[in-house]
XYZ file of C-alpha atoms in Angstrom:
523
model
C 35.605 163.382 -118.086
C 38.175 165.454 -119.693
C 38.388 169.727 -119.211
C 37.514 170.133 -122.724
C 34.579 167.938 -122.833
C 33.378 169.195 -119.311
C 33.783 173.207 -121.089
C 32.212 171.614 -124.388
C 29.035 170.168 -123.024
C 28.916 172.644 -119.524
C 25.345 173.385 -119.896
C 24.150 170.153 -120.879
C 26.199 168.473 -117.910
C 24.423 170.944 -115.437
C 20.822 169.251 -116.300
C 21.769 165.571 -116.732
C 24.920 165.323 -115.310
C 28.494 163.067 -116.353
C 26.850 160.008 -115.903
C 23.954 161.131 -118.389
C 26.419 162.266 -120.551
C 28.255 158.678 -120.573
C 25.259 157.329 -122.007
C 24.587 159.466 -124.551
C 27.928 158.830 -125.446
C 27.746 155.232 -125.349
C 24.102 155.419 -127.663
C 24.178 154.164 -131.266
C 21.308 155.943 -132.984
C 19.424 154.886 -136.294
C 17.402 157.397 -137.987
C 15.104 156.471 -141.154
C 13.999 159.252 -143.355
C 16.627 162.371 -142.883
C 13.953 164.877 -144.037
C 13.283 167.974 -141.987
C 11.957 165.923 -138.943
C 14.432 163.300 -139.059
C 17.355 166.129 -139.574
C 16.363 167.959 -137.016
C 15.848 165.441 -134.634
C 19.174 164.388 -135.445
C 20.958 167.594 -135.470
C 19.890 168.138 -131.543
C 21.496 164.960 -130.609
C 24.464 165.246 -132.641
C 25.307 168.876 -130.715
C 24.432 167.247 -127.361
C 27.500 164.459 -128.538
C 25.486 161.060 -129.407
C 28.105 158.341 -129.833
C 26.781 157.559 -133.186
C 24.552 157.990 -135.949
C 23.769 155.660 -138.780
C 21.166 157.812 -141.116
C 18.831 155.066 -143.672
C 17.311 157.238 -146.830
C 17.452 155.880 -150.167
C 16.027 159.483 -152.203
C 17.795 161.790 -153.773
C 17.881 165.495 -152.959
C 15.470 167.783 -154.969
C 14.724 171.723 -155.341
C 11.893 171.669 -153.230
C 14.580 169.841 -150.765
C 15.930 173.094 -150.669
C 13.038 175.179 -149.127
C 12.728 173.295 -146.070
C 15.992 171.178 -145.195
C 18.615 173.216 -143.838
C 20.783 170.438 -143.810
C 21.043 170.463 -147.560
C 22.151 173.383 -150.217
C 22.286 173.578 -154.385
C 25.078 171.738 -154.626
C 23.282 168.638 -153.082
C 20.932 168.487 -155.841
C 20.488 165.329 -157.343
C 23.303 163.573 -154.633
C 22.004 161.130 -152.198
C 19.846 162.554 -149.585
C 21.177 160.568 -146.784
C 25.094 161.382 -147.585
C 24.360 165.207 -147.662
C 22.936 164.859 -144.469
C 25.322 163.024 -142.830
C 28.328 165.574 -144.084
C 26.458 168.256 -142.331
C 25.526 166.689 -139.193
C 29.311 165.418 -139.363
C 30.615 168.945 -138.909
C 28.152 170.002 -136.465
C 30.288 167.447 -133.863
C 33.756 165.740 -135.159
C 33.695 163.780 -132.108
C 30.773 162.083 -133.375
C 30.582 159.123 -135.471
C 28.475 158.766 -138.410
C 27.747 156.142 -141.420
C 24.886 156.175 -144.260
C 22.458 153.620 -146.090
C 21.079 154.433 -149.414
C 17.799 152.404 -149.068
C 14.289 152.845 -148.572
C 13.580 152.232 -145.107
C 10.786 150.912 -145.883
C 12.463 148.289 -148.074
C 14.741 147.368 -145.332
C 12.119 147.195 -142.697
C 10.624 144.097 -144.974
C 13.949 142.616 -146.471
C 16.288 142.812 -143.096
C 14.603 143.185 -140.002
C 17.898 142.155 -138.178
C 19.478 145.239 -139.128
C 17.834 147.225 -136.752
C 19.410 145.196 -133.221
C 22.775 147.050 -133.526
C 21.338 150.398 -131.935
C 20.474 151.555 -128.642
C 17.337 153.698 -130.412
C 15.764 154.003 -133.840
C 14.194 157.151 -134.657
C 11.666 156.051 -137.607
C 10.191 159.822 -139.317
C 7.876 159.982 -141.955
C 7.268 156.508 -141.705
C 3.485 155.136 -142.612
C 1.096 153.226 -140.683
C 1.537 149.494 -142.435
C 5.856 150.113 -141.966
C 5.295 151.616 -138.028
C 3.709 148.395 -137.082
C 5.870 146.150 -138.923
C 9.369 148.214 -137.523
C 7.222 148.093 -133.832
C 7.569 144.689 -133.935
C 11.013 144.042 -134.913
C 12.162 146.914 -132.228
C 10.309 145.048 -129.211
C 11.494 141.292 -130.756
C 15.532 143.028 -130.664
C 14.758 144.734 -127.236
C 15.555 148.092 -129.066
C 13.941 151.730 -128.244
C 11.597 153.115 -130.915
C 10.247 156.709 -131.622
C 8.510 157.449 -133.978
C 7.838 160.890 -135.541
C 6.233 162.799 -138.120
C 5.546 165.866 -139.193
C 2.274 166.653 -142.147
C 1.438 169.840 -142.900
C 0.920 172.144 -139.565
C 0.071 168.949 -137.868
C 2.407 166.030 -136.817
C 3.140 163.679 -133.750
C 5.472 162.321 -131.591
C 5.071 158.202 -130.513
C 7.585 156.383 -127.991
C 7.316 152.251 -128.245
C 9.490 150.543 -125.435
C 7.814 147.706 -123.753
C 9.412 148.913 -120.655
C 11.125 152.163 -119.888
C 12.637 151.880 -115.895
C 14.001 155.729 -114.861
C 15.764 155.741 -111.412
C 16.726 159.458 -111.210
C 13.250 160.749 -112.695
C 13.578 164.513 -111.630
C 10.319 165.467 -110.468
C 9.515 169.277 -110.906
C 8.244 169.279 -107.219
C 9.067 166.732 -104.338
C 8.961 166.867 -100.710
C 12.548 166.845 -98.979
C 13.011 163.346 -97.566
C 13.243 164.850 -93.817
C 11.066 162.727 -92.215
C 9.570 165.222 -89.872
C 6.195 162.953 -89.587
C 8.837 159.582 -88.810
C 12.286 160.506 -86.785
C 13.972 157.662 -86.475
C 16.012 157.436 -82.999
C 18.906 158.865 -83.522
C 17.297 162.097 -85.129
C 14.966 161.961 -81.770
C 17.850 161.388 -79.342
C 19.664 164.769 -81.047
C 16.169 166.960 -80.787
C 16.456 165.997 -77.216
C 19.754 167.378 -76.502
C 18.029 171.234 -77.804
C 16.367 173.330 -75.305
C 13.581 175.061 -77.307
C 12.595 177.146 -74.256
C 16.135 178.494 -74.008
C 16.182 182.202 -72.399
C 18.755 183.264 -74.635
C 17.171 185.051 -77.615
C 20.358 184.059 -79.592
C 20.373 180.338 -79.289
C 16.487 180.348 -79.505
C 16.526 182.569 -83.290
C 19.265 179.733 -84.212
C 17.323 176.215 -83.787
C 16.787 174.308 -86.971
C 13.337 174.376 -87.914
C 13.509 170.533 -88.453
C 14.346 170.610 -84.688
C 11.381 172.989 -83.709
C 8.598 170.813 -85.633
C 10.228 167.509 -84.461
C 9.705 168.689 -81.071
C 6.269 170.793 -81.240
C 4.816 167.070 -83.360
C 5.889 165.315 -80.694
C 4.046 167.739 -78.098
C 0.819 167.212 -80.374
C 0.927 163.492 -80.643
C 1.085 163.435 -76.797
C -2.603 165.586 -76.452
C -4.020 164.245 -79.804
C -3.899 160.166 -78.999
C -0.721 159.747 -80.810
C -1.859 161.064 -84.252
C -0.299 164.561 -86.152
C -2.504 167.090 -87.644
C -4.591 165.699 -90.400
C -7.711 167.833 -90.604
C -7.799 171.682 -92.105
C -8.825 172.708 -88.932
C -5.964 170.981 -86.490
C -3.646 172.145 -89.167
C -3.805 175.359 -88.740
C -3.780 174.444 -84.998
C -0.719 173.280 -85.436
C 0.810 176.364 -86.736
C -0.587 178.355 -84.440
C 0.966 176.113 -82.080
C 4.626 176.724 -83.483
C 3.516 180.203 -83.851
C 3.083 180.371 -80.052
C 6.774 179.315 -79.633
C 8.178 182.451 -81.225
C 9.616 185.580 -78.508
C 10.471 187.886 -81.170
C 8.959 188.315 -84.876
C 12.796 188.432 -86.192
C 12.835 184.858 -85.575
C 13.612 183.491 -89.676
C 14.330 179.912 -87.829
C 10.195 179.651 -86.604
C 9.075 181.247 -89.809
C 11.170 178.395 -91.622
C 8.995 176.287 -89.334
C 5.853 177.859 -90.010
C 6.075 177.315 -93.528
C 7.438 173.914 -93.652
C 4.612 172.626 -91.301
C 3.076 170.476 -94.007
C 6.085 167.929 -93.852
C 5.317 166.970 -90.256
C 1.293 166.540 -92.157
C 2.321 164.139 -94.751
C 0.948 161.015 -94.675
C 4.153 158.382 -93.523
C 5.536 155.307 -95.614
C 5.880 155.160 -99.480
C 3.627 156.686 -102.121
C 1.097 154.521 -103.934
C 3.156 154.647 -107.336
C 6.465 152.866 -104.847
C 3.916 150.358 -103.851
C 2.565 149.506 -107.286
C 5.956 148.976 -108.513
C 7.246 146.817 -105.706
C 4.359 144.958 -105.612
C 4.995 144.343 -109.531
C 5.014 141.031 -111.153
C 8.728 142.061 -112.327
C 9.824 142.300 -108.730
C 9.777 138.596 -108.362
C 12.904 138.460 -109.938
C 14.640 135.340 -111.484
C 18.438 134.923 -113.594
C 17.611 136.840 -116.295
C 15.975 139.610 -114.015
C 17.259 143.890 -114.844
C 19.479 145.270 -112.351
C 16.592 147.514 -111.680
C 13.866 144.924 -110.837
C 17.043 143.172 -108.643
C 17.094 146.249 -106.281
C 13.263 146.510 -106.702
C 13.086 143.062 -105.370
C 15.771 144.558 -102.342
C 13.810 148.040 -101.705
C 10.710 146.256 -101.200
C 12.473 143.637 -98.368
C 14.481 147.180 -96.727
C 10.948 148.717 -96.443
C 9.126 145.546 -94.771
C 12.276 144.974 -92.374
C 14.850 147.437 -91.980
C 12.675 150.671 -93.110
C 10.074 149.991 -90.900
C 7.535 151.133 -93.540
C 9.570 153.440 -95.469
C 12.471 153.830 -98.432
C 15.930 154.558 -97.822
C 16.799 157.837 -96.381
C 18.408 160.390 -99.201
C 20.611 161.819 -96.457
C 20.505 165.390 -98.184
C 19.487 168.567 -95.978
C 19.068 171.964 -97.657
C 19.591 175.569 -96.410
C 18.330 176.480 -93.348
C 18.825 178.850 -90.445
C 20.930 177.162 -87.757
C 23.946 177.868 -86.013
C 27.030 175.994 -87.313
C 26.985 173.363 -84.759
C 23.353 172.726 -84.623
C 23.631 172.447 -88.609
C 26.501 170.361 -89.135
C 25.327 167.703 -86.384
C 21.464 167.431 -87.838
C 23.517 167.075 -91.485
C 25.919 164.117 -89.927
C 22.805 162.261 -88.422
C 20.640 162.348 -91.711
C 24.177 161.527 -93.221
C 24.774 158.654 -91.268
C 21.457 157.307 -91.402
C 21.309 157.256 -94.888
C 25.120 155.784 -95.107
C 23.256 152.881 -92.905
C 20.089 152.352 -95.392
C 22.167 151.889 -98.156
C 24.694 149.183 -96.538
C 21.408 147.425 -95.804
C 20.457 147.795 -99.189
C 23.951 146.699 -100.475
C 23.533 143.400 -98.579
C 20.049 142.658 -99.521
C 21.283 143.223 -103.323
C 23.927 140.948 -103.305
C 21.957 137.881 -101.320
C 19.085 138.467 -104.544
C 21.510 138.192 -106.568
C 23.319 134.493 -105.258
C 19.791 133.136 -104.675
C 18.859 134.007 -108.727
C 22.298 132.673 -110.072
C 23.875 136.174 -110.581
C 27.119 137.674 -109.953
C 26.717 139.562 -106.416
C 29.115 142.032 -107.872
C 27.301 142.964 -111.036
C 25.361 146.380 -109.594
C 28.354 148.348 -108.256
C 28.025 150.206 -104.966
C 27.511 153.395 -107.060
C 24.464 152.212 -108.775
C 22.823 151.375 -105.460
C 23.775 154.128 -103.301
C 21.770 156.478 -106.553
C 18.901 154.067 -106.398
C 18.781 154.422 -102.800
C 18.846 158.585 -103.008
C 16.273 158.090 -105.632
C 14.185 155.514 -104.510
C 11.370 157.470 -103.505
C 11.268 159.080 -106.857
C 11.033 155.484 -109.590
C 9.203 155.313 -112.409
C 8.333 152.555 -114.662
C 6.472 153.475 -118.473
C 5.320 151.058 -120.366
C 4.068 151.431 -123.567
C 1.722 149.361 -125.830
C 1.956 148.158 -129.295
C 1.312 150.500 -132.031
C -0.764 147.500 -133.497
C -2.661 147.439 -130.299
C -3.301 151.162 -130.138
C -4.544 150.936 -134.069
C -6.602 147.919 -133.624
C -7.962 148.217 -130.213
C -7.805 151.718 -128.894
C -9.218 152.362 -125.835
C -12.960 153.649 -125.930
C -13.573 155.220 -122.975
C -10.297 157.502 -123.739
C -11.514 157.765 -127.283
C -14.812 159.571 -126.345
C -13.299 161.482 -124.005
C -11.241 163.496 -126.522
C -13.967 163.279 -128.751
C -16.220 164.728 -126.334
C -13.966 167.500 -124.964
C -14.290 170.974 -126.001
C -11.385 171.067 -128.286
C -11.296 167.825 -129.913
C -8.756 169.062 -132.709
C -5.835 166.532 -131.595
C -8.064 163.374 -131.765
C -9.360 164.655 -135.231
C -5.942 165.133 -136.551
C -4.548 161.726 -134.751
C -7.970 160.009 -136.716
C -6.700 161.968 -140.313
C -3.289 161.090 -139.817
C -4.345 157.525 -139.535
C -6.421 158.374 -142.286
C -3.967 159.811 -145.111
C -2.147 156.707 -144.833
C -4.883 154.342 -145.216
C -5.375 156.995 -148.642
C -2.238 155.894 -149.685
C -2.237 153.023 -149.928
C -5.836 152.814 -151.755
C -4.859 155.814 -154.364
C -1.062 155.407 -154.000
C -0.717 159.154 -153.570
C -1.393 161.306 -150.682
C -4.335 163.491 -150.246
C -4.330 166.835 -151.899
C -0.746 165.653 -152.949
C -1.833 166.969 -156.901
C -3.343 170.368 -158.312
C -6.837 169.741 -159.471
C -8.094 166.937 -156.965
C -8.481 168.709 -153.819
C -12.512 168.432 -153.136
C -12.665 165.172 -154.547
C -9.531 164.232 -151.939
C -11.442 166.049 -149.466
C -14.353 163.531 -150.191
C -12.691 160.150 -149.969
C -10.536 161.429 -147.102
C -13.699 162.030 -144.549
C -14.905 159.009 -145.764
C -12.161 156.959 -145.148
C -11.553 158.999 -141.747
C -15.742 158.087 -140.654
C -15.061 154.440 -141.594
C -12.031 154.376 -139.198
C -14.299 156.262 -136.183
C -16.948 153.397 -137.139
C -14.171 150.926 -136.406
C -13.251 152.724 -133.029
C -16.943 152.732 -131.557
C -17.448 156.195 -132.248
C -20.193 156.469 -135.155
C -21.918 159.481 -133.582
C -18.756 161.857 -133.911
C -18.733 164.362 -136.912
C -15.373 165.119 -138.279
C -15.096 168.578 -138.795
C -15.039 169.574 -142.157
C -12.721 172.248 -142.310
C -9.862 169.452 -140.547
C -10.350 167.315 -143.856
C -9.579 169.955 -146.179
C -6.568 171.510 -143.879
C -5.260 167.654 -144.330
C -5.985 167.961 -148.285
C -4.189 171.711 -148.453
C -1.203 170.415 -146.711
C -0.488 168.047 -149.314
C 1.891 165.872 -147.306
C 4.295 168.845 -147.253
C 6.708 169.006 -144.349
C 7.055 172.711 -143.168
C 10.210 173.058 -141.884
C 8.761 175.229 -139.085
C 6.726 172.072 -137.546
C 9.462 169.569 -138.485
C 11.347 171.752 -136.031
C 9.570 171.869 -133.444
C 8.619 167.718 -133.955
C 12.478 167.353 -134.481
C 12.944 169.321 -130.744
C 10.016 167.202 -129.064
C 11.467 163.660 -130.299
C 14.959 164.599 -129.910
C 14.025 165.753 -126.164
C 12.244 162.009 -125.340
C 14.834 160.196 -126.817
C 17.465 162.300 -124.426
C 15.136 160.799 -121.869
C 15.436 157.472 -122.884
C 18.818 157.359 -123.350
C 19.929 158.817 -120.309
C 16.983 157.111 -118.105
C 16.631 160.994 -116.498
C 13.321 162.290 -116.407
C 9.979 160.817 -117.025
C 9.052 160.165 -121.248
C 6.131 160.919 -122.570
C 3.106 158.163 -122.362
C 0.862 157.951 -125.413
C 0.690 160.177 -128.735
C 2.009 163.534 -128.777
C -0.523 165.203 -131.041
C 0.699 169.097 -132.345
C -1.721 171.449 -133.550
C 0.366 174.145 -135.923
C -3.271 175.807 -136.906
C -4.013 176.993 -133.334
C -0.514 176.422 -131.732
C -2.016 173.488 -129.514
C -0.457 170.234 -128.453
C -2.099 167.302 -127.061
C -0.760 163.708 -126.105
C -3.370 161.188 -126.694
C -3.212 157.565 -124.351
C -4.951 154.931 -126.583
């Protein structure tokens, strides 16, 4: 990556790094509807250097344009919505490249489904119920990602639809160093061997690595305890107490190190249940047509049964700690070596998947594994189901749940939402849309919003009354307060998609402008 690009995008490249960047780079996004929501959503990508943008709106702009579209000014008035737009987000970032439609998305979803298989993502905003379903199913047919969002009012949501989403470098807030302190494998054992932790000299002793100290003082418990480590509250704090009991001076930073870091000799050993469910995955039987990810699946879960002995590849990464040089550099070349090792074996088991499925054995470059490998404690796979599905066949026992919590404003406003659209399309206009109407909107609105909860299984629940009439005042308006902050949540998932860093969001993202609450909502 060139200087200028590295000073351009510096703080991005510190979260997500060049290789996140690449892909954002390489992403071809379509947006339908550049409203608010959809200009804002757009305008975060286009600073954080998309590799294209293709914007679908077939309206015009309008005064009341004006009021809540940043993205558009007096002299747009009466030009083509999706043009305007695209000017502005053009000089936002030269570097990216950008095209408009004049059409009614909604048109084009009907009349040219194909369209839509050019682009990496399609960001569908303002988009009703009978087009999110119909778009849904085009996205999943083309293998193309799909978010939809929409803002209404002070309400609005966020929706991701990917049949599957598979995230190597997930970035978990909190994760437990990959030390193994409960597991040394023998060369990690043969090197705690070589250290005297009863040294006289108060110098050495203040300068032992901690990982060091616990490997030892484990080993000193398994040999009392039957072969087991601490496991109980009680033979916990045992444990510490016994490491306590090691110390000769209460400057010793090395022992307190150890002290503190005494649950990594407690965790349990072997993979997590969430590495087992996805190695034990139907998609880890792999075949010619098989991701590169399920491929080293299908290799992870051979390295654990064989050459792991039970667990995933070492990361080979060591953080701070106090040490003298020596004892430092030679516990960092051990866990460096080890993991070096791991991912050779790894490397081989790849390639031999790939002959025996028909593949190229040099299609996942050495790169690609060695990251899995770091990472391959930390996988995720999301998968998402159909927005049909969700509409038609929601799932109950989730359903009551919200309804039976003590806030159930996000499931009342995800039932509305449904709701206005299904108004629609009966009174071709939205609720509340017109001076004059309101209470009788208000009327056929909790009506139609009862009749859906009869649908769902839930006749006992009682729509609040005050929610209907919020839905009426907001007259489909889009607030260019929520449209930002929908705009910021989608643009922040699709980052996530795009770049396969960090975990999306499952289910419906459900915001709350009237109390400043969000929910997300797995139907």
């Amino acid at each position: 990556m060139s200087e200028p690009k590295k000073t351009k995008y510096d703080r991005q490249l510190r979260i997500w790094g060049e290789q996140g960047q690449t892909a954002l780079e390489n992403a071809s996004i379509c947006l339908l509807n550049c409203g608010p929501t959809g200009s804002e959503t757009l305008k975060n990508l286009v600073l954080g250097g998309i590799g294209s943008i293709t914007i679908v709106d077939g309206s015009k702009v309008e005064i009341g344009d004006l009021g809540n579209n940043f993205m558009v000014d007096e002299k747009s008035v009466g030009q083509s919505k999706a043009k305007c737009v695209c000017a502005f987000l053009q000089e936002l970032n030269d570097a990216v490249k950008s095209k408009f439609i004049e059409e009614n998305p909604d048109t084009l979803i009907l009349t040219n489904p194909s369209f839509f298989s050019q682009f990496t993502l399609v960001v569908a905003t303002q988009l009703v119920e009978d087009s999110m379903v119909k778009l849904d199913r085009i996205c999943r047919e083309a293998n193309v990602m799909l978010v939809f969002a929409r803002s209404y009012g002070l309400t609005g949501f966020v929706r991701i639809s990917v049949k599957e989403h598979t995230i190597i470098n997930s970035k978990p807030d909190h994760f437990l160093d990959d030390l193994r302190l409960n597991n040394p494998w023998p060369e990690l054992k043969r090197f705690v061997e070589t250290i005297d932790i009863k040294t006289p000299d108060p110098v050495v002793h203040k300068h032992i690595p901690y990982v060091v100290i616990l490997v030892k003082i484990a080993e000193e418990w398994a040999q009392t305890h039957s072969n087991n480590l601490p496991s109980t509250r009680e033979e916990k704090k045992e444990f510490k107490d016994l490491v306590k009991s090691k110390m000769v001076s209460m400057d010793e930073d090395n022992y307190k190190e150890a002290i503190e870091g005494a649950f990594k000799v407690f965790a349990p050993r072997g993979i997590s249940r969430e590495i087992q469910e996805i190695i034990n995955d139907s998609c880890a039987e792999v075949g010619s047509k098989s991701s590169d990810f399920w491929v080293m699946v299908a290799a992870l879960k051979e390295f654990i049964s064989n050459e792991g002995g039970g667990e995933a590849p070492l990361e080979g990464s060591m953080h701070d700690m106090t040490s003298s040089t020596e004892h430092y550099i030679n516990l960092q070349k051990i866990y460096q070596a080890k993991a070096e090792a791991d991912c050779l074996s790894m490397e081989q088991r790849v390639k031999n998947i790939l002959v025996k499925v028909g593949q190229d054995p040099s299609s996942i470059s050495k790169p690609t594994i060695k990251g899995f490998c770091k990472n391959a404690r930390k996988l995720k796979v999301c998968r998402y189901r159909m927005i049909e599905d969700e509409f038609s066949n929601p799932s109950v026992t989730e359903l009551h749940k919200c309804l039976a919590s003590e806030d159930s404003s996000a499931i009342g406003f995800y039932i509305l939402l449904r709701a206005v659209d299904i108004f629609s399309a009966t009174y071709k206009k939205f609720p509340g849309q017109f001076d004059g109407e309101m209470d009788e909107d208000a009327s056929r609105l909790k009506t139609i919003a009862l009749s859906l909860l009869s649908e769902m299984g839930c006749n006992d629940y009682i729509l609040p009354e005050e929610l209907c009439n919020e839905m009426c005042r907001f007259g489909a308006a889009e607030l260019h307060v929520v449209a930002a902050f929908i705009g910021g949540i989608a643009s922040q998932e699709l980052i996530k998609l795009i770049t396969k860093q960090f975990v999306p969001m499952l289910g419906t993202f459900i915001f709350n402008g009237i109390d400043h609450k969000s929910q997300s909502l797995t139907l």
